[in-house]
């Protein structure tokens, strides 16, 4: 989607793992919030 | 998290960054909460190629995160741990840019394709307060941008995360650059301040660059007479902060400036505002926390009962030494001089928790000397006058801190105080605003703040609309709270501001999505329902949703104006009336809650969301989750 890259940086400090959450469906913060449920 | 607009040309909508977590500041439950902050962090994150960051887990020792475009490293914090927020940022700038500070052109690439920038990294960091897990610790970026409420600083401290630094050299794909530039020029021509015919605007869209200071006692009575230049977030047309020649109070605004209002000099007050930014503390908590201690001392109870020995010398109140010790006590949880102190430890956990431990909570929330009316959080605007502010807060997770209707009170109250004339008649203003409030548009009674109307379904609609608008347009699309919505605008034809047209125009130019204003309101409703479902899982029940006793048993106080004049009707006639001198009726507020829950199709007995409400918002999975936990409402 224009305006966003569709890439969210995911950092796990416990195991120092760095990964990427990729989505082209992200239209608001709802998806991010639902990840935390 | 950024917005699609972050880092673009959208005015007052390009510089904010949203943060969310399970909070630790609210009481008795640390609600799932949010905050956002200005500056250049979000834009730099976008330029580095990232929309947002999710942080999980806990490092085994203090670390900071170094983001340079696509390269991300977790680095040992070393000497950064223990440093204040300003020193931390300076050290990271040096670490990332080497000897290139101040930056000329630098190259972030180590291959043959240069990635050049003149910028320095944007750093978001905690201070000593976060490291020591003070529940009132915040995140700081640059000199004075704070994610203030929620205790985010303690969350980072608990993860051993000192800072995140980001620098990027990329750009942002914009769907229709011509449409975006066209929208910006349209906004500037018709709605922004005009140097040829300046109007006062406060926190309105039309406000000219002017630092949002409320130094002095009473607040707003003193202004530094020091050379300064305006300082704005990325993309903003209307800078609301300043940087000063004498370097005191840089980027400080609003509550950060009114902290220590009894300072002996203005310079001491400015130094005090710097202290809370450097140590990383939530300004409003320490303002009303310090006031609480002052009152306890005045009433002769500070050194009695279950209160541990207080290290502060109130004979020195007003001095710099006093406030420095106080700030260090809250930040470090000690006596402010490096020694153990049970009192310091207590207030570091927040003043409501301290009062509870001291056995004073009920008495002091009844008398009102502990001015924390909801969820253990301090008062901001007067909730007995600006009831939408109080209702929105107690029905939510935090002081809403949303100023979109606050100018209504400011303009009329200041005009009454000094014998001036409000910008427009109450009825005209109410009509302009409510005409824009889809899907409740045209219901002028939503802005009738008379005693008879503040417990009505009209007020439930206002609170609901405000929750929906802010959840999407301000806290997801990230239009800045201090400049949006643009309801009433003295530059515009008919005084009709751009809200409703402008927000989707900018968003669509960037994304190409074709959203309407109402689409955004409906997404806000979805987010608000999801938030409420999370709070329900955390234990929220309608019986918990009530103000502190002093809101019910005492009239309002002069928080920011002597009397809050707002639109209302008497005998059918609109005017501005003073509404500070009233209390909230407890029984009628309970009736209001029922109206509000019914409006949102939540269970009025428990306050739980219903399957019907959630499924209508495509949140079936949330209804299923609530049902499994026995928290799904009936209806």
XYZ file of C-alpha atoms in Angstrom, chain B residues 13-608:
596
model
C -0.103 14.890 10.386
C 3.398 13.853 9.491
C 5.312 13.938 12.749
C 3.525 11.746 15.281
C 4.439 8.218 16.378
C 1.959 6.010 18.243
C 2.977 3.585 21.005
C 0.862 0.924 22.704
C 1.365 -1.547 25.530
C -0.125 -2.995 28.680
C 0.346 0.058 30.879
C 1.573 0.310 34.451
C 0.577 3.847 35.429
C -3.208 3.466 35.759
C -4.741 2.156 38.973
C -6.017 -0.288 40.183
C -5.464 -1.997 36.828
C -2.723 -1.234 34.347
C -4.989 -0.975 31.337
C -3.897 -1.714 27.804
C -3.057 1.815 26.759
C -1.562 4.124 24.209
C 0.310 7.357 23.798
C 1.951 9.229 20.985
C 4.723 11.724 20.559
C 5.905 14.243 17.995
C 9.230 15.117 16.447
C 11.002 13.229 13.660
C 11.252 9.644 14.935
C 8.315 8.262 12.926
C 9.412 9.978 9.735
C 12.951 8.671 10.129
C 11.586 5.161 10.730
C 9.662 5.405 7.471
C 12.734 6.726 5.639
C 14.584 3.651 6.943
C 11.916 1.431 5.380
C 9.866 0.465 8.433
C 6.231 1.174 9.320
C 6.543 0.207 12.954
C 8.330 -1.813 15.591
C 7.112 -4.626 17.833
C 9.283 -5.193 20.888
C 9.050 -8.504 22.697
C 10.921 -10.200 25.527
C 13.593 -8.910 27.865
C 17.303 -8.507 27.249
C 19.616 -10.199 29.739
C 21.523 -6.941 30.124
C 20.863 -3.312 29.095
C 20.790 -2.776 25.340
C 19.904 -0.207 22.706
C 18.719 -0.797 19.165
C 20.603 0.717 16.236
C 18.573 0.960 13.004
C 20.340 2.234 9.882
C 18.012 1.666 6.953
C 17.511 -2.107 6.636
C 20.357 -2.895 9.026
C 19.238 -3.500 12.610
C 21.532 -4.296 15.509
C 20.938 -4.894 19.201
C 23.853 -3.243 20.982
C 25.063 -3.365 24.567
C 24.031 -0.196 26.357
C 27.227 -0.005 28.421
C 27.724 3.543 29.609
C 24.368 4.677 28.225
C 22.635 2.960 31.150
C 22.335 5.523 33.912
C 22.464 8.515 31.598
C 19.705 11.085 31.292
C 17.679 11.245 28.091
C 19.577 14.143 26.557
C 23.049 12.722 27.220
C 21.914 9.341 25.915
C 20.847 10.857 22.621
C 24.051 12.828 22.240
C 26.139 9.707 22.894
C 24.157 7.702 20.334
C 24.448 10.470 17.739
C 28.202 10.300 18.203
C 28.222 6.504 18.063
C 26.206 6.323 14.850
C 27.628 9.318 13.026
C 31.159 9.132 14.352
C 32.856 12.491 14.084
C 30.236 13.729 11.672
C 28.349 15.754 14.307
C 27.260 18.362 13.413
C 26.335 16.424 10.309
C 27.421 17.508 6.896
C 26.906 14.840 4.243
C 27.431 11.332 5.522
C 27.162 7.955 3.847
C 25.255 5.163 5.594
C 26.187 2.565 3.013
C 29.249 0.331 3.127
C 28.981 -0.769 -0.489
C 29.431 1.094 -3.772
C 25.902 2.535 -3.695
C 26.036 5.546 -1.419
C 23.101 6.348 0.863
C 23.740 9.892 1.888
C 22.049 12.060 4.477
C 22.560 15.322 6.297
C 20.422 14.147 9.205
C 21.362 12.737 12.569
C 19.557 9.710 14.018
C 16.187 10.074 15.706
C 16.445 8.498 19.136
C 13.663 7.446 21.482
C 14.963 6.751 24.959
C 14.265 6.351 28.627
C 15.965 8.232 31.419
C 16.890 7.091 34.919
C 13.177 6.956 35.845
C 12.530 4.212 33.300
C 15.637 2.296 34.306
C 14.479 2.348 37.942
C 10.978 1.202 36.860
C 9.136 4.256 38.113
C 5.523 3.719 37.102
C 5.360 7.332 35.916
C 8.377 7.085 33.599
C 7.967 8.075 29.976
C 9.792 7.866 26.658
C 11.620 10.963 25.393
C 12.687 11.888 21.872
C 14.876 14.909 21.135
C 14.555 17.563 23.848
C 10.901 17.427 24.780
C 8.790 14.996 22.782
C 7.319 12.559 25.277
C 5.098 9.496 25.175
C 3.975 10.700 28.563
C 1.177 8.621 29.989
C 1.074 4.889 30.574
C 4.440 4.210 32.173
C 6.095 3.305 28.861
C 9.473 4.221 30.364
C 9.079 1.515 33.012
C 8.056 -0.984 30.340
C 11.289 -0.328 28.443
C 13.262 -0.386 31.690
C 11.772 -3.763 32.572
C 12.983 -5.047 29.193
C 16.466 -3.599 29.737
C 15.854 -1.476 26.645
C 17.523 1.929 26.924
C 16.895 3.426 23.495
C 16.013 2.914 19.865
C 17.947 4.932 17.310
C 16.922 5.148 13.684
C 18.305 6.855 10.624
C 17.098 6.312 7.094
C 17.912 7.587 3.656
C 14.906 6.299 1.753
C 11.636 7.899 0.786
C 7.928 7.186 0.912
C 5.812 5.966 -1.979
C 2.974 8.419 -2.435
C 0.035 7.333 -4.585
C -0.615 10.726 -6.134
C 2.090 13.328 -5.405
C 0.250 16.014 -7.345
C -2.894 15.452 -5.293
C -0.874 15.591 -2.068
C 0.830 18.862 -2.986
C -2.482 20.205 -4.240
C -4.146 19.354 -0.940
C -1.372 21.023 1.029
C -1.623 24.221 -1.032
C -5.427 24.159 -0.732
C -5.123 23.793 3.032
C -2.567 26.577 3.273
C -4.531 28.980 1.106
C -7.877 28.525 2.806
C -7.292 27.357 6.359
C -3.769 27.980 7.668
C -2.591 31.134 9.426
C -2.040 34.169 7.280
C 0.658 36.623 8.318
C -1.308 39.471 6.741
C -4.329 38.921 8.977
C -3.330 36.876 12.020
C -6.010 35.414 14.264
C -5.431 33.865 17.644
C -5.879 30.156 17.471
C -4.419 28.356 20.478
C -4.496 24.686 19.581
C -6.636 25.235 16.478
C -5.460 24.412 12.966
C -5.218 28.111 12.141
C -2.753 28.854 14.949
C 0.418 30.667 13.863
C 3.782 29.318 15.066
C 3.835 30.023 18.774
C 5.232 27.931 21.625
C 2.511 26.351 23.775
C 3.811 27.660 27.065
C 1.990 27.985 30.376
C 4.843 29.151 32.588
C 4.140 31.166 35.695
C 1.677 31.145 38.560
C -1.146 31.308 37.653
C -0.266 29.151 34.637
C 0.298 31.212 31.518
C 1.173 34.396 33.375
C 4.883 34.382 32.485
C 6.727 34.111 29.171
C 10.494 33.893 28.714
C 11.765 37.099 27.128
C 14.580 35.233 25.419
C 15.411 35.087 21.745
C 14.030 31.879 20.328
C 13.032 30.234 17.097
C 9.954 28.131 16.404
C 10.435 24.394 16.354
C 8.030 22.074 14.577
C 7.526 18.371 14.045
C 8.196 16.987 10.574
C 5.845 18.483 8.011
C 3.971 20.794 10.378
C 2.849 24.203 9.164
C 2.440 25.572 12.667
C 5.302 25.067 15.096
C 4.099 24.829 18.702
C 7.496 24.596 20.381
C 10.617 26.689 20.544
C 14.350 26.551 21.040
C 15.916 29.308 23.103
C 19.150 31.231 22.915
C 19.889 30.457 26.571
C 19.066 26.739 25.986
C 16.552 26.519 28.843
C 13.181 24.896 28.252
C 13.921 23.769 24.703
C 10.871 22.068 23.155
C 9.000 22.221 26.462
C 5.279 22.792 26.140
C 2.023 22.573 28.029
C 2.266 20.566 31.279
C 6.038 20.324 31.090
C 6.212 24.116 31.421
C 3.708 24.535 34.245
C 5.527 21.976 36.389
C 6.853 23.704 39.544
C 4.545 26.681 39.277
C 5.733 27.950 42.656
C 9.339 28.259 41.467
C 10.995 31.399 42.797
C 12.019 32.529 39.336
C 10.951 31.815 35.776
C 14.396 30.415 35.011
C 14.039 27.897 37.847
C 10.672 26.869 36.425
C 12.245 26.422 32.996
C 15.079 24.382 34.517
C 12.482 22.250 36.313
C 10.725 21.477 33.034
C 14.094 20.406 31.617
C 14.596 18.108 34.593
C 11.466 16.063 33.960
C 12.402 15.664 30.294
C 15.952 14.659 31.172
C 14.972 12.173 33.871
C 12.042 10.943 31.762
C 8.968 11.580 33.904
C 5.314 12.149 33.037
C 4.795 15.869 33.630
C 1.166 15.884 34.719
C 1.694 13.134 37.314
C 4.541 14.995 38.998
C 2.672 18.308 38.899
C -0.320 17.008 40.815
C 1.877 14.671 42.851
C 3.975 17.593 44.066
C 0.818 19.598 44.772
C -0.453 16.685 46.867
C 2.710 16.646 48.974
C 2.541 20.429 49.396
C -1.052 20.173 50.655
C -0.269 17.275 52.979
C 2.542 19.388 54.399
C 0.306 22.465 54.751
C -2.324 20.431 56.581
C 0.321 19.051 58.920
C -0.212 15.410 58.026
C 2.848 14.750 55.877
C 4.830 13.625 58.862
C 2.141 11.585 60.579
C 0.258 8.307 60.382
C 1.605 5.636 58.085
C 3.608 8.019 55.902
C 7.319 7.221 55.976
C 9.809 9.986 56.674
C 9.734 12.564 53.875
C 13.242 13.741 52.904
C 12.027 17.039 51.423
C 12.570 20.349 53.244
C 9.458 22.382 52.468
C 11.157 25.483 53.857
C 13.138 25.383 50.641
C 10.075 24.940 48.401
C 10.416 27.123 45.313
C 14.171 26.659 45.008
C 15.953 24.674 42.320
C 17.512 22.394 44.927
C 14.068 21.405 46.172
C 12.672 20.471 42.780
C 15.827 18.680 41.714
C 15.624 16.508 44.825
C 11.919 15.868 44.235
C 12.461 14.850 40.596
C 15.310 12.535 41.564
C 13.170 10.972 44.310
C 10.449 10.076 41.806
C 12.974 8.950 39.195
C 15.302 6.912 41.399
C 12.888 5.875 44.142
C 15.282 7.108 46.835
C 15.781 10.295 48.868
C 16.951 12.212 45.817
C 20.502 12.229 47.153
C 21.445 8.625 46.505
C 20.279 7.171 49.807
C 17.530 4.648 50.425
C 14.150 6.175 51.212
C 10.869 4.356 51.659
C 9.054 7.617 50.921
C 10.932 8.071 47.644
C 10.222 4.483 46.702
C 6.520 5.015 47.386
C 6.106 8.110 45.206
C 8.180 6.548 42.433
C 5.322 4.091 42.048
C 2.836 6.907 41.444
C 1.028 9.109 43.923
C -2.254 7.198 44.077
C -0.434 3.987 44.915
C 1.573 5.898 47.528
C -1.610 7.310 49.087
C -3.097 3.819 49.140
C -0.033 2.430 50.918
C -0.159 5.296 53.389
C -3.819 4.536 54.197
C -4.904 7.935 52.874
C -6.459 7.061 49.530
C -10.162 7.202 50.362
C -9.883 10.307 52.541
C -7.776 12.242 50.060
C -9.829 11.263 47.011
C -12.909 12.375 48.943
C -11.504 15.727 50.035
C -9.962 16.197 46.602
C -6.464 17.109 47.767
C -5.353 14.109 45.722
C -6.568 15.386 42.348
C -6.529 12.066 40.531
C -10.163 11.577 39.483
C -9.971 8.509 37.260
C -7.930 5.303 37.051
C -5.334 6.700 39.423
C -4.436 9.358 36.880
C -4.222 13.100 37.475
C -6.827 15.656 36.501
C -6.295 17.555 33.272
C -9.307 19.475 32.014
C -12.129 19.988 34.503
C -14.337 16.894 34.015
C -17.332 18.475 35.763
C -17.448 21.201 33.110
C -15.930 19.512 30.046
C -17.848 16.329 30.717
C -16.951 14.694 27.382
C -13.322 14.765 28.584
C -14.138 13.106 31.901
C -16.577 10.579 30.448
C -14.203 9.638 27.644
C -11.436 9.094 30.166
C -13.368 6.990 32.679
C -14.866 4.923 29.856
C -11.366 4.448 28.460
C -7.876 3.754 29.710
C -6.146 7.098 30.259
C -6.624 10.845 30.389
C -7.845 11.298 26.847
C -5.672 14.380 26.322
C -7.628 15.271 23.193
C -8.038 19.002 22.623
C -10.314 19.076 19.592
C -13.174 20.702 21.520
C -11.088 22.426 24.182
C -10.816 25.699 22.228
C -14.608 26.007 22.569
C -14.123 26.551 26.271
C -10.930 28.610 25.951
C -12.308 31.121 23.531
C -15.542 31.833 25.371
C -13.973 31.689 28.855
C -11.160 34.101 28.029
C -13.618 36.441 26.330
C -15.846 36.444 29.439
C -12.865 36.905 31.739
C -11.511 39.949 29.940
C -14.744 41.406 28.623
C -14.072 40.458 25.015
C -16.215 38.817 22.389
C -16.016 35.129 21.458
C -15.053 34.284 17.896
C -18.681 33.533 17.102
C -22.085 33.068 18.682
C -22.549 29.762 20.474
C -25.307 28.583 18.144
C -23.192 29.214 15.017
C -20.213 27.365 16.437
C -22.337 24.426 17.585
C -23.972 24.136 14.172
C -20.641 24.189 12.316
C -19.161 21.499 14.541
C -22.110 19.153 14.802
C -22.759 19.311 11.050
C -19.400 17.561 10.667
C -20.019 14.822 13.250
C -20.988 11.917 11.043
C -22.921 9.675 11.685
C -24.590 11.874 14.313
C -24.400 15.010 12.192
C -26.965 17.705 12.751
C -27.708 16.841 16.371
C -26.804 20.177 17.932
C -27.786 18.904 21.376
C -24.510 16.970 21.460
C -22.794 20.250 22.359
C -25.346 21.459 24.892
C -23.419 21.358 28.177
C -26.317 22.475 30.353
C -26.937 20.561 33.571
C -30.058 18.993 32.072
C -28.231 17.568 29.053
C -24.960 16.167 30.352
C -26.406 12.754 31.247
C -28.456 12.395 28.053
C -28.148 10.224 24.968
C -26.966 13.355 23.163
C -23.889 13.405 25.384
C -23.430 9.658 24.834
C -23.322 10.404 21.100
C -20.739 13.153 21.604
C -18.516 10.868 23.686
C -18.906 8.032 21.173
C -18.108 10.307 18.206
C -15.089 11.712 19.979
C -13.813 8.185 20.743
C -14.303 7.093 17.125
C -12.774 10.203 15.549
C -9.696 10.166 17.744
C -9.121 6.412 17.618
C -8.767 6.504 13.863
C -8.028 9.968 12.550
C -5.784 11.065 15.436
C -4.317 7.875 16.846
C -4.064 5.728 13.703
C -3.839 8.182 10.811
C -1.933 10.352 13.318
C -3.364 13.797 12.649
C -1.879 15.886 15.474
C -4.118 16.502 18.483
C -3.034 20.137 18.791
C -4.078 21.090 15.263
C -6.934 18.752 14.362
C -9.888 18.562 13.900
C -10.303 21.817 11.990
C -13.918 22.503 12.964
C -14.188 26.266 13.178
C -11.747 28.356 11.197
C -11.785 32.146 10.988
C -9.928 32.134 7.694
C -12.417 29.884 5.938
C -15.575 30.964 4.121
C -18.413 30.928 6.617
C -15.919 30.012 9.341
C -16.381 26.392 8.319
C -13.133 24.503 8.827
C -11.739 21.745 6.660
C -12.424 18.717 8.863
C -14.408 16.056 7.094
C -12.946 16.985 3.732
C -9.289 17.444 4.576
C -8.499 14.256 6.486
C -9.534 11.787 3.757
C -8.152 14.089 1.053
C -4.642 13.795 2.498
C -4.940 10.106 3.351
C -6.249 9.207 -0.097
C -3.600 11.239 -1.884
C -0.946 9.199 -0.080
C -2.587 5.768 -0.081
C -4.945 5.810 -3.043
C -7.487 4.025 -0.891
C -10.541 6.190 -1.537
C -11.642 6.340 2.083
C -14.393 8.661 3.214
C -14.428 10.602 6.462
C -17.161 8.270 7.721
C -15.065 5.225 6.777
C -12.474 6.545 9.213
C -15.079 7.135 11.909
C -16.300 3.555 11.480
C -12.746 2.221 11.704
C -12.373 4.272 14.876
C -15.490 2.582 16.228
C -13.919 -0.776 15.445
C -10.687 0.137 17.238
C -12.618 1.495 20.232
C -14.585 -1.762 20.482
C -11.393 -3.779 20.232
C -9.802 -1.668 22.963
C -12.857 -2.167 25.139
C -12.736 -5.912 24.560
C -9.107 -5.974 25.715
C -10.001 -4.011 28.867
C -12.863 -6.445 29.450
C -10.410 -9.341 29.269
C -8.261 -7.453 31.759
C -11.197 -7.359 34.199
C -13.150 -4.213 33.272
C -16.791 -4.266 34.497
C -19.273 -1.395 34.496
C -19.162 -1.307 38.325
C -15.509 -0.218 38.130
C -16.355 2.716 35.873
C -16.751 5.577 38.311
C -14.981 8.783 39.253
C -13.140 9.482 42.489
C -15.536 10.700 45.222
C -14.543 14.383 44.962
C -15.977 14.576 41.444
C -19.390 13.624 42.866
C -19.319 15.608 46.100
C -17.581 18.852 45.191
C -17.973 21.547 42.539
C -15.324 21.920 39.871
C -12.165 23.948 40.302
C -10.309 26.527 38.259
C -8.006 24.130 36.445
C -7.096 26.344 33.502
C -9.746 29.070 33.518
C -11.644 30.556 36.480
C -14.935 29.381 35.009
C -15.381 27.167 31.972
C -17.834 28.894 29.622
C -19.202 26.482 27.053
C -22.225 26.282 24.754
C -25.527 25.461 26.365
C -29.201 26.227 26.181
C -31.402 27.962 28.712
C -35.085 28.210 27.873
C -34.201 27.164 24.358
C -31.629 29.942 23.861
C -28.035 29.118 22.978
C -25.269 31.008 24.696
C -21.993 30.417 26.519
C -22.604 29.592 30.173
C -20.171 28.908 33.007
C -20.248 25.248 34.011
C -17.334 24.820 36.392
C -19.381 25.278 39.550
C -21.145 21.928 39.507
C -20.490 18.347 40.532
C -21.294 15.136 38.667
C -24.424 13.473 40.042
C -23.461 9.882 40.786
C -26.880 8.357 40.109
C -27.396 10.266 36.890
C -23.913 9.299 35.716
C -24.900 5.656 36.203
C -27.929 6.324 33.980
C -25.619 7.936 31.437
C -23.451 4.815 31.384
C -26.519 2.719 30.568
C -27.364 5.060 27.681
C -23.781 4.886 26.438
C -23.603 1.088 26.613
C -26.955 0.805 24.854
C -25.816 3.190 22.117
C -22.791 0.981 21.470
C -24.869 -2.201 21.823
C -22.832 -3.352 24.810
C -24.406 -5.202 27.734
C -25.680 -2.427 30.054
C -25.578 -4.736 33.088
C -21.882 -5.588 32.846
C -20.544 -3.200 30.250
C -19.177 -6.180 28.302
